[in-house]
């Protein structure tokens, strides 16, 4: 609400300034100079009041910006009867502020659908019936029903025979975990199996998920604020302006010369060119599926030197894939996969869905299964084309086949899942599944290094042996495994000594680190809402390589903004010197500044045409 009020107030200021300028010009053209001056003054005063409040707020926070030059120029112009130049400066200043707010507002609007996935209620047993209650109504001892696909709303213990939970958003474990009766379940996990009952051990506000949310808020509060590129030029430009204006007044004895210097010095190349270039960069980045939440994050993105990557769903695909098929009785590998996938069409288990997707990707036609019976967390059995088929864990399939569980040939690599298959009561084979690296991961990391990133680390909550097995050959500068959310935050903070840090992740456990990093990047297509909310950048397509054009566009937009600033300030200094020697009146100075503005804005708009070299095709739009 506060942001919306600020946006409305800023829009109103721009409209008032424009109306005052337009009405004053109309009155002046009609020969009513006194009324024109009043109209111009009326358009300037609200802008002056808002500008003064903004400057006071910044000074209390220890910030000095270019707004001071705009305040001085408008105040001096009004004080010495130069209302028209003051009105022109008011329009230019309020227009630049409007552009920055427009960019941030558009990013907030684009985020609304991503954040709509946050759970709001839970199903609680009350007097033998179920009722939906808000999360904050959950109390210790409450018995909750966790349906398939639900997010566990509070920490608790399994009150059913078993539960099958997807913990990837919390721990980075890509494969679902089976928990028995009485086992502890963390909030934020997703039910990947049949519905089960949970006995809450705490309220939702004291749960693991709520603790992560609080950690996100704490990280955001402690995060170093990103300053505008324009503000980093402010003190030097302010000193030069005051020196030239003071020298002109002292040498000539004419205060109007100082007013003319201040009007020409109004930092419109900074106030206008920088947001125009960055807003254009935001638009261009969105064209490639990279949503940046405002101009400040885009600018900061251009200066990143260290990149920290999560593993599951970021560096890897986050979905298990078939890496091998072992046949025990001579059955063709494709036939084992076809029959197993056909039966798995009757299950919503993530591994079953992955098998079906793999079979379809290989062009296999899958018949409809019959007489399906699923044992949650263990496997399922049924009939396919008249044949008895069983798919699941080694123990489950061995019991159905009346055999001892087959031993793993050659052992099991870290992070692998083995799915046993029985046909007509006999063990037929095993499907080996894993969560491999994204295709082209090594080339992607090399391209990121070409963008100026000197240090790349892997940070994951997964086990150390899994992390090294998956990413050991990528030439990373470090692998940190088994990290909790707060340990990821500490890693981000410790890496800041080498320069600005970017963190990329997609799970709930990544959200605090995303909030603490100079730039947090969330995988928005399948990632958790908490990570998308905490991040500064969201990749709208599930492709980490989209980060490459995003960084290239950010660097290009910043470079174009700097070019506009240097050229604009150079021309402004020349104009200030001309005004100091009496060659420009305040009105002429305002018109000259308008011409400079047009030139730098046209240059800034070149950011709309930035063409990333590493990724020529757009992702969206």
XYZ file of C-alpha atoms in Angstrom:
621
model
C 0.000 0.000 0.000
C 2.837 2.382 0.859
C 4.446 1.748 -2.525
C 1.154 2.356 -4.338
C 0.668 5.677 -2.503
C 4.203 6.720 -3.436
C 3.579 5.833 -7.093
C 0.331 7.809 -7.172
C 1.975 10.807 -5.498
C 4.864 10.761 -7.988
C 2.488 10.576 -10.943
C 0.460 13.446 -9.518
C 3.614 15.576 -9.142
C 4.548 15.015 -12.791
C 1.035 15.923 -13.942
C 1.019 19.096 -11.800
C 4.422 20.150 -13.131
C 3.353 19.517 -16.736
C 0.066 21.369 -16.218
C 1.828 24.355 -14.637
C 4.307 24.564 -17.512
C 1.641 24.211 -20.223
C -0.818 26.685 -18.646
C 1.976 29.187 -18.028
C 3.149 28.992 -21.644
C -0.438 29.527 -22.863
C -0.879 32.567 -20.589
C 2.504 33.965 -21.619
C 1.581 33.606 -25.296
C -1.601 35.576 -24.552
C 0.366 38.464 -23.090
C -0.462 37.705 -19.446
C 3.062 37.465 -18.048
C 2.107 37.874 -14.384
C -0.467 35.097 -14.501
C 2.007 32.902 -16.413
C 4.601 33.328 -13.661
C 2.009 32.325 -11.059
C 1.086 29.192 -13.047
C 4.715 28.186 -13.411
C 5.317 28.767 -9.716
C 2.221 26.755 -8.799
C 3.570 23.829 -10.843
C 7.013 24.041 -9.206
C 6.101 24.368 -5.512
C 4.641 20.830 -5.026
C 7.724 19.346 -6.706
C 9.963 21.472 -4.484
C 8.138 20.307 -1.356
C 8.410 16.628 -2.317
C 12.053 17.069 -3.321
C 12.910 18.738 -0.005
C 11.260 15.888 1.931
C 13.220 13.331 -0.113
C 16.523 15.136 0.510
C 15.887 15.352 4.264
C 15.052 11.638 4.355
C 18.250 10.832 2.452
C 20.433 12.999 4.694
C 19.063 11.224 7.768
C 20.224 7.970 6.186
C 23.628 9.445 5.348
C 22.944 9.719 1.608
C 23.729 12.736 -0.571
C 22.259 12.708 -4.079
C 21.927 14.852 -7.160
C 18.497 15.946 -5.976
C 20.253 18.802 -4.133
C 21.342 20.420 -7.436
C 17.760 20.267 -8.745
C 16.495 21.816 -5.475
C 19.032 24.643 -5.657
C 18.300 25.445 -9.299
C 14.493 25.596 -8.820
C 14.767 27.571 -5.549
C 17.255 30.088 -6.975
C 15.210 30.538 -10.160
C 12.033 31.307 -8.176
C 13.907 33.571 -5.747
C 15.206 35.757 -8.582
C 11.975 35.826 -10.595
C 12.891 33.172 -13.180
C 9.740 31.044 -12.954
C 9.881 29.525 -16.452
C 13.304 27.883 -16.024
C 12.157 26.597 -12.644
C 9.067 25.028 -14.268
C 11.178 23.323 -16.946
C 13.501 21.868 -14.289
C 10.472 20.674 -12.247
C 9.096 18.774 -15.252
C 12.458 17.183 -16.024
C 13.055 16.112 -12.409
C 9.568 14.671 -11.819
C 9.736 12.947 -15.219
C 12.991 11.160 -14.332
C 11.585 10.008 -10.991
C 8.445 8.761 -12.762
C 10.545 6.617 -15.115
C 12.300 4.887 -12.207
C 9.021 4.183 -10.426
C 7.497 2.913 -13.670
C 10.262 0.324 -14.063
C 9.910 -0.949 -10.502
C 6.091 -0.969 -10.706
C 6.100 -3.043 -13.876
C 8.398 -5.598 -12.263
C 6.094 -5.840 -9.219
C 3.100 -6.433 -11.504
C 4.898 -9.187 -13.405
C 5.687 -10.950 -10.104
C 2.067 -11.240 -8.905
C 1.359 -14.610 -10.570
C 4.586 -16.138 -9.323
C 3.781 -15.272 -5.709
C 0.220 -16.621 -5.871
C 1.460 -20.145 -5.093
C 2.083 -19.549 -1.365
C -0.132 -21.865 0.751
C -2.750 -20.033 2.836
C -4.635 -22.771 4.739
C -4.502 -26.343 6.032
C -7.031 -29.205 6.440
C -7.515 -29.936 10.176
C -9.554 -32.700 11.849
C -12.225 -31.263 14.179
C -14.761 -33.574 15.858
C -14.393 -36.257 13.224
C -14.648 -33.926 10.247
C -12.250 -31.819 8.189
C -12.201 -28.037 8.053
C -9.909 -25.604 6.262
C -8.195 -23.267 8.731
C -5.689 -20.426 8.256
C -2.080 -21.391 8.875
C -1.822 -19.183 11.949
C -4.696 -21.173 13.561
C -2.613 -24.385 13.712
C -1.682 -25.399 17.280
C 0.597 -28.141 18.701
C -1.308 -31.437 18.808
C -3.599 -30.611 15.886
C -4.130 -33.508 13.477
C -3.838 -32.379 9.865
C -4.604 -34.094 6.571
C -1.812 -33.634 4.039
C -3.214 -34.426 0.601
C -1.155 -35.423 -2.401
C 0.626 -32.352 -3.751
C 0.060 -30.339 -0.544
C 2.872 -28.446 1.148
C 3.358 -29.483 4.785
C 2.115 -26.383 6.661
C 3.794 -26.977 10.047
C 6.462 -29.205 11.583
C 5.042 -32.451 12.937
C 5.166 -36.230 13.177
C 3.711 -38.709 10.700
C 0.447 -40.041 12.146
C -0.181 -42.558 9.318
C 1.688 -45.735 8.413
C 4.028 -43.851 6.089
C 4.475 -40.701 4.029
C 6.419 -39.928 0.886
C 7.814 -36.373 0.892
C 9.612 -34.274 -1.702
C 12.258 -32.438 0.367
C 14.043 -30.793 -2.574
C 12.827 -27.283 -1.742
C 14.273 -27.589 1.783
C 17.378 -29.746 1.540
C 18.242 -29.932 -2.173
C 17.609 -33.720 -2.194
C 16.241 -34.301 -5.695
C 14.619 -37.669 -4.869
C 11.543 -38.002 -2.601
C 12.047 -39.532 0.873
C 9.887 -42.183 2.568
C 9.089 -41.536 6.243
C 7.515 -44.056 8.600
C 4.962 -43.580 11.366
C 6.237 -41.233 14.052
C 8.978 -39.751 11.850
C 9.508 -35.992 11.951
C 8.354 -34.023 8.886
C 9.475 -30.458 8.216
C 7.125 -27.767 7.020
C 7.774 -26.692 3.445
C 8.140 -30.269 2.159
C 5.664 -31.444 -0.511
C 3.590 -34.631 -0.273
C 4.710 -36.735 -3.247
C 2.667 -39.807 -2.358
C -0.736 -40.722 -0.993
C -2.547 -38.541 1.538
C -1.390 -38.947 5.148
C -2.108 -37.556 8.599
C 0.315 -35.270 10.443
C 0.306 -34.383 14.133
C 1.600 -30.827 14.454
C 4.370 -30.358 17.020
C 4.285 -26.572 16.812
C 2.284 -23.755 15.307
C 2.911 -22.651 11.734
C 4.604 -19.501 13.062
C 7.265 -21.581 14.892
C 7.852 -24.092 12.105
C 10.868 -24.671 9.889
C 9.246 -22.835 6.991
C 8.387 -19.813 9.152
C 11.963 -19.769 10.440
C 13.228 -19.592 6.875
C 10.829 -16.717 6.154
C 12.163 -14.846 9.197
C 15.695 -15.528 8.012
C 14.772 -14.009 4.631
C 13.412 -10.877 6.317
C 16.530 -10.557 8.463
C 18.803 -10.967 5.432
C 16.858 -8.312 3.534
C 17.173 -5.838 6.410
C 20.936 -6.408 6.674
C 21.509 -6.274 2.916
C 23.637 -3.333 1.799
C 21.416 -0.877 -0.111
C 22.113 -0.453 -3.814
C 22.827 3.154 -4.698
C 21.763 4.719 -7.966
C 24.512 5.160 -10.518
C 23.582 8.856 -10.661
C 24.133 9.355 -6.940
C 27.729 8.150 -7.165
C 28.485 11.211 -9.299
C 26.605 13.601 -7.057
C 29.213 15.072 -4.700
C 31.762 15.882 -7.407
C 29.190 17.385 -9.746
C 27.618 19.383 -6.901
C 31.005 20.836 -5.948
C 31.785 21.856 -9.553
C 28.345 23.431 -9.972
C 28.544 25.503 -6.786
C 32.083 26.598 -7.598
C 31.159 27.856 -11.092
C 27.916 29.500 -9.899
C 29.671 31.191 -6.975
C 32.528 32.406 -9.173
C 30.077 33.797 -11.762
C 28.108 35.734 -9.116
C 31.251 37.008 -7.389
C 32.993 38.090 -10.587
C 29.955 39.763 -12.218
C 27.917 40.829 -9.203
C 24.853 39.558 -11.091
C 22.928 36.785 -9.291
C 21.070 35.931 -12.525
C 24.298 34.494 -13.907
C 24.453 32.095 -10.950
C 20.813 31.164 -11.591
C 21.623 30.467 -15.245
C 24.553 28.279 -14.194
C 22.349 26.319 -11.801
C 19.624 25.820 -14.422
C 22.139 24.580 -16.993
C 23.738 22.443 -14.272
C 20.499 20.663 -13.352
C 21.713 17.074 -13.737
C 19.112 15.992 -16.229
C 21.560 13.753 -18.135
C 21.839 11.828 -14.884
C 18.211 12.192 -13.771
C 16.823 11.177 -17.179
C 19.466 9.276 -19.166
C 20.302 6.763 -16.452
C 16.711 5.585 -15.789
C 15.893 5.602 -19.514
C 18.877 3.344 -20.290
C 18.139 1.047 -17.362
C 14.391 0.846 -18.077
C 15.269 -0.028 -21.678
C 17.622 -2.693 -20.316
C 14.817 -4.084 -18.135
C 12.568 -4.375 -21.165
C 15.295 -6.012 -23.230
C 16.147 -8.515 -20.466
C 12.463 -9.481 -20.103
C 12.465 -10.271 -23.841
C 14.923 -13.077 -23.015
C 12.956 -14.397 -20.048
C 14.911 -12.486 -17.364
C 12.656 -10.454 -15.044
C 14.695 -7.852 -13.134
C 12.849 -6.137 -10.286
C 13.862 -2.548 -10.989
C 16.655 -0.356 -12.299
C 18.913 -0.648 -9.233
C 19.176 -4.468 -9.406
C 19.886 -4.267 -13.146
C 22.724 -1.843 -12.532
C 24.122 -3.979 -9.691
C 23.854 -7.053 -11.918
C 26.383 -5.449 -14.262
C 29.034 -5.364 -11.510
C 28.833 -8.978 -10.247
C 32.175 -10.714 -9.680
C 31.236 -13.862 -7.687
C 28.472 -16.372 -8.543
C 27.085 -18.931 -6.074
C 24.892 -21.682 -7.563
C 22.465 -24.058 -5.888
C 22.552 -27.631 -7.244
C 19.106 -29.229 -7.468
C 16.867 -27.533 -10.026
C 19.565 -24.968 -10.821
C 22.791 -26.622 -11.905
C 20.908 -29.891 -12.365
C 17.496 -30.320 -13.932
C 15.826 -31.219 -10.628
C 13.910 -34.108 -12.224
C 15.198 -37.712 -12.237
C 16.153 -39.126 -15.630
C 17.000 -42.634 -16.822
C 20.759 -43.142 -17.115
C 20.810 -46.940 -17.568
C 18.531 -49.988 -17.972
C 19.755 -53.350 -16.669
C 18.064 -56.548 -17.939
C 18.175 -59.647 -15.710
C 16.481 -62.262 -17.922
C 17.241 -61.166 -21.460
C 14.161 -58.963 -21.861
C 14.903 -56.081 -24.224
C 15.706 -52.819 -22.418
C 13.102 -50.874 -24.392
C 10.457 -53.493 -23.498
C 11.279 -53.192 -19.784
C 10.910 -49.412 -19.999
C 7.725 -49.613 -22.104
C 5.877 -51.929 -19.743
C 7.110 -50.177 -16.581
C 6.130 -46.754 -17.935
C 2.745 -48.060 -19.078
C 1.969 -49.206 -15.529
C 3.350 -45.965 -14.047
C 0.723 -43.988 -15.949
C -1.517 -44.898 -13.026
C 0.696 -43.195 -10.416
C 1.406 -39.558 -9.545
C 4.725 -40.386 -7.920
C 7.548 -38.119 -9.269
C 9.698 -41.102 -10.254
C 6.742 -42.729 -12.023
C 6.024 -39.517 -13.922
C 9.705 -39.300 -14.891
C 9.566 -42.859 -16.278
C 6.480 -42.045 -18.340
C 8.125 -38.881 -19.702
C 11.311 -40.811 -20.597
C 9.344 -43.504 -22.454
C 7.363 -40.951 -24.427
C 10.556 -39.057 -25.254
C 11.894 -42.261 -26.829
C 8.761 -42.585 -28.946
C 7.336 -45.603 -27.128
C 3.580 -46.171 -27.379
C 2.187 -46.818 -23.896
C -0.902 -49.054 -23.552
C -3.395 -48.453 -20.755
C -2.754 -50.386 -17.519
C -5.406 -52.386 -15.657
C -6.008 -53.572 -12.078
C -3.546 -51.072 -10.609
C -2.714 -51.416 -6.908
C -0.241 -48.912 -5.414
C 1.590 -49.218 -2.110
C 2.580 -45.592 -1.261
C 6.307 -45.142 -1.001
C 7.095 -48.678 -2.217
C 5.712 -49.318 -5.700
C 2.716 -50.486 -7.695
C 1.492 -53.569 -9.521
C -1.061 -54.233 -12.231
C -1.568 -55.691 -15.683
C -0.371 -54.346 -19.044
C -1.415 -56.104 -22.263
C -2.386 -59.130 -20.184
C 1.004 -59.380 -18.445
C 1.516 -58.952 -14.683
C 3.843 -55.986 -14.097
C 5.321 -54.676 -10.852
C 7.448 -51.536 -10.510
C 9.099 -50.123 -7.357
C 11.878 -50.627 -4.866
C 14.016 -53.775 -4.867
C 12.371 -55.163 -1.725
C 8.831 -54.508 -2.946
C 9.374 -56.157 -6.339
C 11.327 -59.072 -4.821
C 8.450 -59.859 -2.424
C 5.958 -59.922 -5.286
C 8.265 -62.156 -7.328
C 8.956 -64.468 -4.371
C 12.697 -63.876 -4.678
C 15.459 -62.330 -2.621
C 16.152 -58.683 -3.436
C 18.726 -58.488 -6.191
C 22.061 -56.921 -5.278
C 23.188 -53.798 -7.094
C 25.667 -54.718 -9.781
C 28.650 -52.467 -9.375
C 27.101 -50.584 -6.418
C 25.034 -47.451 -6.450
C 26.459 -44.015 -7.290
C 25.588 -41.085 -5.008
C 22.247 -39.534 -5.894
C 21.001 -42.508 -7.938
C 17.602 -44.168 -7.588
C 17.096 -47.757 -8.742
C 13.631 -48.869 -9.866
C 13.115 -52.638 -10.031
C 10.744 -54.206 -12.591
C 9.088 -57.642 -12.466
C 7.216 -59.259 -15.381
C 4.867 -62.215 -14.906
C 6.142 -62.848 -11.375
C 9.871 -62.793 -12.228
C 12.477 -60.045 -11.750
C 13.066 -58.666 -15.248
C 15.440 -55.751 -14.731
C 16.238 -52.457 -13.105
C 15.960 -48.845 -14.278
C 18.760 -46.593 -12.997
C 17.718 -42.968 -12.509
C 19.662 -39.892 -11.518
C 19.428 -36.098 -11.483
C 22.140 -35.190 -14.014
C 23.701 -31.860 -14.810
C 21.824 -29.605 -17.160
C 22.902 -30.096 -20.740
C 25.755 -27.766 -21.653
C 26.531 -26.881 -18.008
C 30.286 -26.607 -18.629
C 29.794 -24.343 -21.664
C 27.332 -22.229 -19.673
C 29.840 -21.691 -16.850
C 32.526 -20.761 -19.380
C 30.180 -18.179 -20.914
C 29.477 -16.730 -17.455
C 33.211 -16.336 -16.888
C 33.441 -14.476 -20.202
C 30.897 -12.026 -18.763
C 33.448 -11.040 -16.115
C 32.515 -13.440 -13.289
C 35.809 -14.544 -11.766
C 34.641 -16.927 -9.030
C 31.895 -19.600 -9.248
C 30.875 -21.751 -6.264
C 28.338 -24.540 -5.703
C 26.282 -24.308 -2.490
C 23.824 -27.117 -1.719
C 21.985 -28.741 1.156
C 22.566 -32.122 -0.486
C 25.194 -34.622 0.697
C 28.866 -33.948 -0.041
C 29.380 -37.143 -2.064
C 26.369 -36.307 -4.280
C 27.548 -32.740 -4.856
C 31.085 -33.824 -5.806
C 29.770 -36.654 -8.000
C 27.555 -34.256 -9.948
C 29.772 -31.151 -10.210
C 33.288 -32.435 -9.590
C 34.419 -32.033 -13.193
C 33.062 -28.543 -13.893
C 36.110 -26.601 -12.747
C 34.222 -24.751 -10.012
C 36.172 -22.630 -7.562
C 34.566 -24.428 -4.618
C 31.852 -26.934 -3.621
C 30.045 -26.390 -0.313
C 27.646 -29.238 0.588
C 25.317 -30.058 3.473
C 24.505 -26.385 4.053
C 21.497 -25.195 6.038
C 19.737 -21.964 4.994
C 21.655 -19.851 7.526
C 24.968 -21.400 6.432
C 24.206 -20.388 2.853
C 23.680 -16.824 4.086
C 27.068 -16.906 5.862
C 28.706 -18.157 2.657
C 27.214 -15.254 0.694
C 28.379 -12.729 3.279
C 31.888 -14.186 3.431
C 32.291 -14.013 -0.357
C 31.539 -10.279 -0.449
C 35.163 -9.511 0.376
C 36.011 -10.290 -3.272
C 33.277 -8.059 -4.762
C 29.512 -8.109 -5.402
C 27.934 -11.580 -5.081
C 25.125 -13.158 -7.110
C 23.251 -16.169 -5.692
C 21.105 -18.439 -7.900
C 18.599 -20.910 -6.436
C 15.056 -22.241 -6.665
C 14.106 -23.778 -3.320
C 12.699 -22.464 -0.064
C 16.072 -23.147 1.551
C 17.708 -20.773 -0.958
C 15.456 -17.803 -0.172
C 17.506 -16.351 2.743
C 20.729 -16.478 0.713
C 18.967 -14.881 -2.274
C 17.835 -12.050 -0.010
C 21.316 -11.582 1.478
C 23.200 -11.552 -1.846
C 23.884 -8.347 -3.744
C 21.783 -9.929 -6.493
C 19.557 -12.936 -5.844
C 18.340 -14.896 -8.881
C 15.398 -17.320 -8.627
C 14.324 -20.008 -11.073
C 10.738 -18.801 -11.402
C 9.282 -21.407 -13.756
C 9.332 -24.263 -11.205
C 10.965 -22.673 -8.173
C 9.404 -21.944 -4.797
C 7.400 -18.757 -4.312
C 9.588 -17.851 -1.323
C 12.731 -17.779 -3.480
C 10.987 -15.755 -6.215
C 9.819 -13.222 -3.619
C 13.256 -12.870 -2.000
C 15.152 -12.558 -5.293
C 16.082 -9.445 -7.258
C 15.946 -11.320 -10.582
C 13.606 -14.132 -11.684
C 14.300 -16.381 -14.677
C 10.844 -16.829 -16.208
C 11.933 -19.863 -18.212
C 13.493 -22.931 -16.603
C 16.876 -22.375 -18.239
C 19.856 -21.199 -16.216
C 21.663 -20.175 -19.405
C 19.215 -17.250 -19.696
C 21.338 -15.639 -16.999
C 24.069 -15.083 -19.607
C 22.144 -12.642 -21.846
C 20.693 -11.084 -18.672
C 24.168 -10.169 -17.407
C 25.281 -9.070 -20.871
C 22.242 -6.812 -21.235
C 22.817 -5.373 -17.750
C 26.430 -4.563 -18.594
C 25.411 -3.077 -21.930
C 22.666 -0.918 -20.403
C 25.024 0.361 -17.723
C 27.697 1.126 -20.322
C 25.206 3.082 -22.432
C 23.993 4.932 -19.328
C 27.572 5.905 -18.470
C 28.191 7.099 -22.026
C 25.081 9.267 -21.820
C 26.140 10.630 -18.440
C 29.680 11.511 -19.518
C 28.512 13.166 -22.732
C 25.645 14.966 -21.010
C 27.746 16.262 -18.123
C 30.469 17.384 -20.523
C 27.951 19.417 -22.515
C 26.403 20.743 -19.300
C 29.782 21.945 -18.018
C 30.359 23.781 -21.280
C 26.906 25.350 -20.938
C 27.632 26.298 -17.322
C 30.810 28.091 -18.395
C 28.904 29.930 -21.139
C 26.262 30.975 -18.597
C 28.944 32.060 -16.123
C 30.370 34.460 -18.735
C 26.915 35.880 -19.457
C 26.339 34.201 -22.837
C 23.206 32.340 -21.671
C 20.182 33.605 -19.782
C 18.297 31.217 -17.416
C 15.623 30.571 -20.067
C 18.252 29.945 -22.736
C 20.070 27.690 -20.298
C 16.881 25.689 -19.730
C 16.378 25.317 -23.495
C 20.008 24.248 -23.931
C 19.557 21.687 -21.184
C 16.444 20.410 -22.993
C 18.497 19.888 -26.164
C 21.147 18.031 -24.170
C 18.408 15.902 -22.617
C 17.034 14.896 -26.002
C 20.506 13.875 -27.178
C 21.339 11.755 -24.134
C 17.894 10.133 -24.033
C 18.165 9.106 -27.681
C 21.549 7.582 -26.887
C 20.140 5.841 -23.796
C 17.381 4.235 -25.874
C 20.051 2.233 -27.702
C 19.760 -0.202 -24.773
C 16.555 -1.474 -26.403
C 18.664 -2.878 -29.237
C 21.291 -4.748 -27.219
C 21.852 -8.102 -28.921
C 23.454 -10.718 -26.612
C 26.179 -12.656 -28.383
C 25.921 -15.934 -26.450
C 22.154 -16.368 -26.927
C 20.812 -14.922 -30.200
C 17.170 -16.078 -29.907
C 14.530 -14.610 -27.572
C 12.864 -16.733 -24.928
C 9.537 -14.981 -24.793
C 7.573 -12.425 -26.674
